JSON list of C-alpha atoms in Angstrom, two decimals:
[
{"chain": "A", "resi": 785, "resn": "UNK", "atom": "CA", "xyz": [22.89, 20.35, 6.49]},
{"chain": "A", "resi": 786, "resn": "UNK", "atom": "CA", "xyz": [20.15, 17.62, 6.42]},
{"chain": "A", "resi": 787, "resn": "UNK", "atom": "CA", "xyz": [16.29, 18.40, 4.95]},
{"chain": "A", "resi": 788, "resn": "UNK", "atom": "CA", "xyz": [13.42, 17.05, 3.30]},
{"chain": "A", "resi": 789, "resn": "UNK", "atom": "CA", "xyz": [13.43, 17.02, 0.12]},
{"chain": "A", "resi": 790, "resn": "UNK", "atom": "CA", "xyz": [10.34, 18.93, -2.10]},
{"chain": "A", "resi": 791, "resn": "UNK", "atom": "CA", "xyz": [7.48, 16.94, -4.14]},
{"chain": "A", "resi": 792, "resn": "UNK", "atom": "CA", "xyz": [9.59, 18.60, -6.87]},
{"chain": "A", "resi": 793, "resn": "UNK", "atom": "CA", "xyz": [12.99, 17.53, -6.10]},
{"chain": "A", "resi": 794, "resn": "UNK", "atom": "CA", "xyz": [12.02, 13.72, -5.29]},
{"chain": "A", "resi": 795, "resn": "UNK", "atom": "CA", "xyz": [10.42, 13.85, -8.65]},
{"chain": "A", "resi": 796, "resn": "UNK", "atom": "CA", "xyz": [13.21, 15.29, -10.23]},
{"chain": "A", "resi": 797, "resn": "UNK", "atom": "CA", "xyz": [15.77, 12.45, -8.80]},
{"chain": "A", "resi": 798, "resn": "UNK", "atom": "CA", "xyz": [13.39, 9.59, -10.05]},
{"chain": "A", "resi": 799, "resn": "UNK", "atom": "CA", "xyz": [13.31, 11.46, -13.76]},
{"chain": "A", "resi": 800, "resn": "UNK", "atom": "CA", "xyz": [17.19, 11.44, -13.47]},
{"chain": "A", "resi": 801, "resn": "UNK", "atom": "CA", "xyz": [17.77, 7.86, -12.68]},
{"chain": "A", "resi": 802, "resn": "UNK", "atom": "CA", "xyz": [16.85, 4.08, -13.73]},
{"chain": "A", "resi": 803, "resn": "UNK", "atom": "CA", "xyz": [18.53, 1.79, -10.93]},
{"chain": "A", "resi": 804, "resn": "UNK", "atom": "CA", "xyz": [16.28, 1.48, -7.68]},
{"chain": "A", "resi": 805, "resn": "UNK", "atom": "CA", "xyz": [15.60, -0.89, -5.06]},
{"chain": "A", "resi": 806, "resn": "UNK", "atom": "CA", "xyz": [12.18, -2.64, -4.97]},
{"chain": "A", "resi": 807, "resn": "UNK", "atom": "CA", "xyz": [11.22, -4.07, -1.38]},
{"chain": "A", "resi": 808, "resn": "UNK", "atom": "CA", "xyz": [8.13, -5.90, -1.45]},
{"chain": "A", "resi": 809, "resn": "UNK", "atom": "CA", "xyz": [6.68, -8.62, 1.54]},
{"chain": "A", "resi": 810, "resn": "UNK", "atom": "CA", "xyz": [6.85, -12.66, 0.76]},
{"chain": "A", "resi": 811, "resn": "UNK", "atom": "CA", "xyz": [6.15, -14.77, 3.31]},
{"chain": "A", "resi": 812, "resn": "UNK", "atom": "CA", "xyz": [5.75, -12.33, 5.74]},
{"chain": "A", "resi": 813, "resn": "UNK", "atom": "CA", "xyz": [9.03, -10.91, 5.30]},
{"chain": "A", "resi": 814, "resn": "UNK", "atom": "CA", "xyz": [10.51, -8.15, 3.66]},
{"chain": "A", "resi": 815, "resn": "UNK", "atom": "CA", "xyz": [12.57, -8.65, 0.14]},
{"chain": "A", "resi": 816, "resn": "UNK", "atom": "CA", "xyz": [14.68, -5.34, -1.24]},
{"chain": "A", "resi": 817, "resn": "UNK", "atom": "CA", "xyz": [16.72, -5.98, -4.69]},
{"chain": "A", "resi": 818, "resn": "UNK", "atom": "CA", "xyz": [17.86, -3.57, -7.52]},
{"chain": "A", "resi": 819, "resn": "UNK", "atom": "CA", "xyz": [15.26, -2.97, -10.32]},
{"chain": "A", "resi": 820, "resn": "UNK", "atom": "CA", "xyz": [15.97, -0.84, -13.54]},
{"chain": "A", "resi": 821, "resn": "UNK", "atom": "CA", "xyz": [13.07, 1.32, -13.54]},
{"chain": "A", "resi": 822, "resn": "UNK", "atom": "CA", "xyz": [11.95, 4.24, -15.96]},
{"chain": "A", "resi": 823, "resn": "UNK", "atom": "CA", "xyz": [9.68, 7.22, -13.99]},
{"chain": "A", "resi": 824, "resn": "UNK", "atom": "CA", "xyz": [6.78, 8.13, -16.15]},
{"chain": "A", "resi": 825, "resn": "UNK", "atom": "CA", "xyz": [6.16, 11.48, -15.21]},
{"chain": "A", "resi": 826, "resn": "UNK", "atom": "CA", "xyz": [2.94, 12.21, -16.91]},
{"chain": "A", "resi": 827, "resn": "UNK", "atom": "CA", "xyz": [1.46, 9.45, -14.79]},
{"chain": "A", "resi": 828, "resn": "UNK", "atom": "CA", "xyz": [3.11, 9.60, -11.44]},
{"chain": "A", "resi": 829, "resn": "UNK", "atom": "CA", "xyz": [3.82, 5.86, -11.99]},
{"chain": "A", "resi": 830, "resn": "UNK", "atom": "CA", "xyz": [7.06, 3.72, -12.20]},
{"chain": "A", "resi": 831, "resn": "UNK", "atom": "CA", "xyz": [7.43, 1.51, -15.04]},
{"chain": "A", "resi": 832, "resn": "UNK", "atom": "CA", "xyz": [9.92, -1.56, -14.93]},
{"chain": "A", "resi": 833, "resn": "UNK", "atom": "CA", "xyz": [9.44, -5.24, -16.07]},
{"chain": "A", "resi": 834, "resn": "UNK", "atom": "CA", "xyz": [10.43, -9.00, -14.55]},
{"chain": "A", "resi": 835, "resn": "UNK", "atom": "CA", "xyz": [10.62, -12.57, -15.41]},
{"chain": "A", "resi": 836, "resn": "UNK", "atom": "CA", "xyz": [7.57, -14.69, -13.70]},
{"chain": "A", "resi": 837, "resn": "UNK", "atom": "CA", "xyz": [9.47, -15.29, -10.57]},
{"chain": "A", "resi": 838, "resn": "UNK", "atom": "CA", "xyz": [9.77, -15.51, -6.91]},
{"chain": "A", "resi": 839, "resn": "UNK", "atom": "CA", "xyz": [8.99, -11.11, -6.80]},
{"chain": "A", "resi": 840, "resn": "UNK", "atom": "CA", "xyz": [6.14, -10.94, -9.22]},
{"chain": "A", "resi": 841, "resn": "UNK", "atom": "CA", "xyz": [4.29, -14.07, -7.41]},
{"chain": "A", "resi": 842, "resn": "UNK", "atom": "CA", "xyz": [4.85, -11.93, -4.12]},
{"chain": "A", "resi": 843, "resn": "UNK", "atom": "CA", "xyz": [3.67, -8.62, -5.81]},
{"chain": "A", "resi": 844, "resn": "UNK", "atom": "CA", "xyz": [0.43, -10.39, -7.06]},
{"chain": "A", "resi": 845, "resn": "UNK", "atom": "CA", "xyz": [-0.35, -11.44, -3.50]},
{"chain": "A", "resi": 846, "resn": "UNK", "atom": "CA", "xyz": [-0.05, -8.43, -1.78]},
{"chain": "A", "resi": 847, "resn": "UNK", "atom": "CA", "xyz": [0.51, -5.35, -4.08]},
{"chain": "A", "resi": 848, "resn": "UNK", "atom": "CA", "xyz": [2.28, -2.77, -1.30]},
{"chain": "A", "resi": 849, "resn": "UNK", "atom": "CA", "xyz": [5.39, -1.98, -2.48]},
{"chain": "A", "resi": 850, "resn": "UNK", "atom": "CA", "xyz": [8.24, 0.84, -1.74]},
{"chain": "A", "resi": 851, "resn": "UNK", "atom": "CA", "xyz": [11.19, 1.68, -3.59]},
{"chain": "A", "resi": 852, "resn": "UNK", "atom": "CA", "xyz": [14.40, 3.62, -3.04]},
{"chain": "A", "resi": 853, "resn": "UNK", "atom": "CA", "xyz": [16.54, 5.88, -5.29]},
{"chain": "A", "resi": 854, "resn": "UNK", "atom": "CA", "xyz": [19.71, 7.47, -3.98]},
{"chain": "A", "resi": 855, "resn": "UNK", "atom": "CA", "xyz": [22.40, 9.82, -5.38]},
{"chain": "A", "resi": 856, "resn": "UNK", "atom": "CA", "xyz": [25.42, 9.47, -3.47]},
{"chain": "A", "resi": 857, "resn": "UNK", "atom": "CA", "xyz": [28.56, 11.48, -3.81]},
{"chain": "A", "resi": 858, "resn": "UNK", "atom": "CA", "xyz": [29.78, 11.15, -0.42]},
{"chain": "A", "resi": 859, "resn": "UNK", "atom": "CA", "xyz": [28.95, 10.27, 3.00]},
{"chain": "A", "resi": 860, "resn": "UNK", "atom": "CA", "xyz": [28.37, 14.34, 3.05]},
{"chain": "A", "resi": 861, "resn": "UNK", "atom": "CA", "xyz": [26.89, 14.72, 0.18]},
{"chain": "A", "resi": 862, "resn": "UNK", "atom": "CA", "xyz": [23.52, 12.52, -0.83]},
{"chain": "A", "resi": 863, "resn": "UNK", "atom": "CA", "xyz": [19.53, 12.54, -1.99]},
{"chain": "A", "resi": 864, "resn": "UNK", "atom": "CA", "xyz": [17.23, 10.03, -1.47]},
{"chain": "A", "resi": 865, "resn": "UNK", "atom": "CA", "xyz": [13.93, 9.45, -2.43]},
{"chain": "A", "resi": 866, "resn": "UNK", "atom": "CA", "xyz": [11.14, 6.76, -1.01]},
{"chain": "A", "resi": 867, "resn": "UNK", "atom": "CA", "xyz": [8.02, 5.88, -2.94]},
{"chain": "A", "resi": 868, "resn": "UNK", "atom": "CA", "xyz": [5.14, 4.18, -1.59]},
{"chain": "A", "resi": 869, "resn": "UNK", "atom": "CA", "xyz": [2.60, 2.77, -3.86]},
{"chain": "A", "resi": 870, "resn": "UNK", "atom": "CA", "xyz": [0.83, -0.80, -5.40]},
{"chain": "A", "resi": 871, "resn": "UNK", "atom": "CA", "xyz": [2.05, -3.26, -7.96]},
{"chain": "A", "resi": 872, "resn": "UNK", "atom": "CA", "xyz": [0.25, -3.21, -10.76]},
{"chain": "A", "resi": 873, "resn": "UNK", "atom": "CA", "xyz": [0.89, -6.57, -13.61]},
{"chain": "A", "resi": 874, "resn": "UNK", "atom": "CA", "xyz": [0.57, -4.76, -17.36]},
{"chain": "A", "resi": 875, "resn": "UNK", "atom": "CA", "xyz": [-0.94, -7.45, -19.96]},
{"chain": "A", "resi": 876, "resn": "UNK", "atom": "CA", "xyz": [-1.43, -6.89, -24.54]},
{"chain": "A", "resi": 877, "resn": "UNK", "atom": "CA", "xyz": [-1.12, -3.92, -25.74]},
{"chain": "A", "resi": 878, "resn": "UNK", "atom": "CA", "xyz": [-0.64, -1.87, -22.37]},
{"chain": "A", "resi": 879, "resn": "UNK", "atom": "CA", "xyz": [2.51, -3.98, -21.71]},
{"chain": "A", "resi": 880, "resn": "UNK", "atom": "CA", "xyz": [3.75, -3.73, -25.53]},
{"chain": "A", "resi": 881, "resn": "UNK", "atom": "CA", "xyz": [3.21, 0.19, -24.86]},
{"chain": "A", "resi": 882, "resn": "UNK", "atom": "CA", "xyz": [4.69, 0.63, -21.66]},
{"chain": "A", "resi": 883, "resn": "UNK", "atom": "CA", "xyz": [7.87, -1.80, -22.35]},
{"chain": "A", "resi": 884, "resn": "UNK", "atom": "CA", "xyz": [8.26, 0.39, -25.31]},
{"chain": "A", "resi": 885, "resn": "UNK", "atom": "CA", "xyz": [7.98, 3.63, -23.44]},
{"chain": "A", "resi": 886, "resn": "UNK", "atom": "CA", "xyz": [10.33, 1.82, -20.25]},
{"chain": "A", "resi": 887, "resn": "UNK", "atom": "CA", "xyz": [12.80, 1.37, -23.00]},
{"chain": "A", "resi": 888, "resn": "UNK", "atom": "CA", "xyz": [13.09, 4.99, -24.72]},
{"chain": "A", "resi": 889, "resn": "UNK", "atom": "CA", "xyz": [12.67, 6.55, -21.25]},
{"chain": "A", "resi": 890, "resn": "UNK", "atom": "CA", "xyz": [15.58, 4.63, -19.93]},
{"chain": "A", "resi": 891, "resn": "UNK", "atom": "CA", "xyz": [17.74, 5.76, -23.26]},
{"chain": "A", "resi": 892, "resn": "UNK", "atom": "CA", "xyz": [16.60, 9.16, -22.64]},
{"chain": "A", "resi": 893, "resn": "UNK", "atom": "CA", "xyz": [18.04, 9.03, -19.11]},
{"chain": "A", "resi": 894, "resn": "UNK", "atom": "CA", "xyz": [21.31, 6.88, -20.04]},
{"chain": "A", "resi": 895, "resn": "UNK", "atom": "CA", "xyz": [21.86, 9.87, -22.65]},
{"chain": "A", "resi": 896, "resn": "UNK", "atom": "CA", "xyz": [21.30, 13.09, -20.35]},
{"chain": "A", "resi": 897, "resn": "UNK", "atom": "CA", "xyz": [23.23, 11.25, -17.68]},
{"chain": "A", "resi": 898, "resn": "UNK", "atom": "CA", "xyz": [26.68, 9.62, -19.50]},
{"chain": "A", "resi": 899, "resn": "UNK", "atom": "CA", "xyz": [25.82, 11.07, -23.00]},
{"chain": "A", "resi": 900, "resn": "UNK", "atom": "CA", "xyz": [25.47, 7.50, -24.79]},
{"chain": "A", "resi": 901, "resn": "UNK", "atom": "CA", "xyz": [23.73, 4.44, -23.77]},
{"chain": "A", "resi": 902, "resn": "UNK", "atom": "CA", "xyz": [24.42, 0.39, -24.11]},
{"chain": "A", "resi": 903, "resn": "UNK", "atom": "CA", "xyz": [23.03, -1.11, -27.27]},
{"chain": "A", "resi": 904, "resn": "UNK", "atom": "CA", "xyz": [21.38, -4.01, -25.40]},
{"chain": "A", "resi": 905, "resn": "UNK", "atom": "CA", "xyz": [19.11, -1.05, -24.42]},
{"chain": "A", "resi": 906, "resn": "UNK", "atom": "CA", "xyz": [17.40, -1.02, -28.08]},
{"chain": "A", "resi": 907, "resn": "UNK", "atom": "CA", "xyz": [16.68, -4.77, -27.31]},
{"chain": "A", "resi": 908, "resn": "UNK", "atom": "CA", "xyz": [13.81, -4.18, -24.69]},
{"chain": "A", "resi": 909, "resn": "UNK", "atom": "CA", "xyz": [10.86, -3.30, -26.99]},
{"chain": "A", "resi": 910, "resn": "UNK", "atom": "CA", "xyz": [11.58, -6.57, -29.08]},
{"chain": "A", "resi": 911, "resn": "UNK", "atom": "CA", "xyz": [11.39, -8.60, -25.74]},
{"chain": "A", "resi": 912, "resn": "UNK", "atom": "CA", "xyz": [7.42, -8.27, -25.51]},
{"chain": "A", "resi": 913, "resn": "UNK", "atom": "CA", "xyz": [6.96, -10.58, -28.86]},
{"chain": "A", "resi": 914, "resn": "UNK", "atom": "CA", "xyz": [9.49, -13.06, -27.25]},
{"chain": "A", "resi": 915, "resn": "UNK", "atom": "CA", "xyz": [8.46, -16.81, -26.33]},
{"chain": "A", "resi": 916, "resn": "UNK", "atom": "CA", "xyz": [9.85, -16.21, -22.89]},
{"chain": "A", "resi": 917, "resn": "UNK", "atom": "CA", "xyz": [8.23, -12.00, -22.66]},
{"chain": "A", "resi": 918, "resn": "UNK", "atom": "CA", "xyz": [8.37, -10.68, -19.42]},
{"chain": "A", "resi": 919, "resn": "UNK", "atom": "CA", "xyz": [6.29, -9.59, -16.91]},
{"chain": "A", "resi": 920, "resn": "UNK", "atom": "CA", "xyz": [5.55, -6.23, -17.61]},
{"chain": "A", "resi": 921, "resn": "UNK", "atom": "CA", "xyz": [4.25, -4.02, -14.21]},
{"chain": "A", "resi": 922, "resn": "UNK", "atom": "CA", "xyz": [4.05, -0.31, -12.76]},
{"chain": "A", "resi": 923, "resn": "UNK", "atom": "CA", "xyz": [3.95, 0.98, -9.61]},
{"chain": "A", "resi": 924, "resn": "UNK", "atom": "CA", "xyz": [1.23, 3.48, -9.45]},
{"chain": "A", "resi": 925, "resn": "UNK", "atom": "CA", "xyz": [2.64, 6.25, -6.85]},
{"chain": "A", "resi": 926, "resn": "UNK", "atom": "CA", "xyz": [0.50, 6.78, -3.52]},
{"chain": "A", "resi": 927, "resn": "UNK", "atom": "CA", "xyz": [3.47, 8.97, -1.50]},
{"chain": "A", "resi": 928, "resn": "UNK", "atom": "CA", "xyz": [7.07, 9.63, -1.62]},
{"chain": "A", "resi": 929, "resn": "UNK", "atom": "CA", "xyz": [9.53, 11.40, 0.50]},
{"chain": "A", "resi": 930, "resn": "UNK", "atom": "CA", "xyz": [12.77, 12.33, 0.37]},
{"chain": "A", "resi": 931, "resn": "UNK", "atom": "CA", "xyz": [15.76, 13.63, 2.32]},
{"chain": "A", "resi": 932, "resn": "UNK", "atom": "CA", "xyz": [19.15, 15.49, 1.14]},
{"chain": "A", "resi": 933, "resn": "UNK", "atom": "CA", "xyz": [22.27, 15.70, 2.90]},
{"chain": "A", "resi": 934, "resn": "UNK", "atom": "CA", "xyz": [24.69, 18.44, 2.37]},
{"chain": "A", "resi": 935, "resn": "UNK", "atom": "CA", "xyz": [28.10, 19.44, 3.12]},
{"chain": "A", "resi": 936, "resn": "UNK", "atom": "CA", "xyz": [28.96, 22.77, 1.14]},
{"chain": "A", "resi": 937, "resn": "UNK", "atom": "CA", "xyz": [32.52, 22.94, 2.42]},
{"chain": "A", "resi": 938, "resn": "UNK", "atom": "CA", "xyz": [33.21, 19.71, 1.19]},
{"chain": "A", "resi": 939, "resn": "UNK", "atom": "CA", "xyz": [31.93, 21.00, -2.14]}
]
């Protein structure tokens, strides 16, 4: 069985993860790599953080980005979710604040999911006081969709 997936269930799959795939435009062409993100559900927003590279120089020219989050058992068995929205570059306090909340949020998720997480975790709040701090951003959610594939028998 295939279907769309509810505002509630997309929502539910980006609280559940941290590993998407960002696709923004350079150049006029399209660029998709793996971002770990944190989904702040109080603002609708994703939060996630870069060095001042080739992405965030796109980004800050033309701020229409997507990004992708699966769940994949099987070829059978899967959820996606899509999310539409603009970059947005964090700077001060707001990017202390949200690298701090990035960081817990991505513990939290690490914990619910395999019941510990990786120490180098703990090390992302300390990054924003760093020579070299990076580029803290969020993607402020226009639209998302979402589609499920099922196979019950194979369940």
């Amino acid at each position: 069985m295939r279907r769309n997936l509810t505002e509630e269930e997309c929502k539910a799959i980006l609280e559940k993860n941290y590993i998407g795939r960002l696709a923004y435009i350079s150049a006029g062409f399209p660029h998709i790599l793996p971002i770990t993100f944190y989904y702040d559900v109080k603002h609708n927003t994703i939060i996630s953080y870069s060095a001042d590279g080739h992405k965030i120089k796109a980004m800050r020219k033309n701020n229409a980005v997507s990004m992708g989050v699966d769940e994949i058992s099987s070829i059978e068995n899967w959820k996606s979710v899509l999310v539409q929205g603009t970059f947005e570059e964090l700077s001060r306090i707001d990017a202390k604040h949200m690298l701090h909340e990035f960081s817990e949020g991505v513990k939290e998720v690490l914990l619910n999911k395999y019941g510990a997480y990786p120490k180098y975790i703990s090390e992302f709040s300390a990054k924003i006081n760093a020579e070299d701090a990076p580029i803290v951003f969020r993607i402020n959610i226009s639209d998302f969709t979402g589609k499920l594939r099922e196979n019950k028998s194979a369940n």
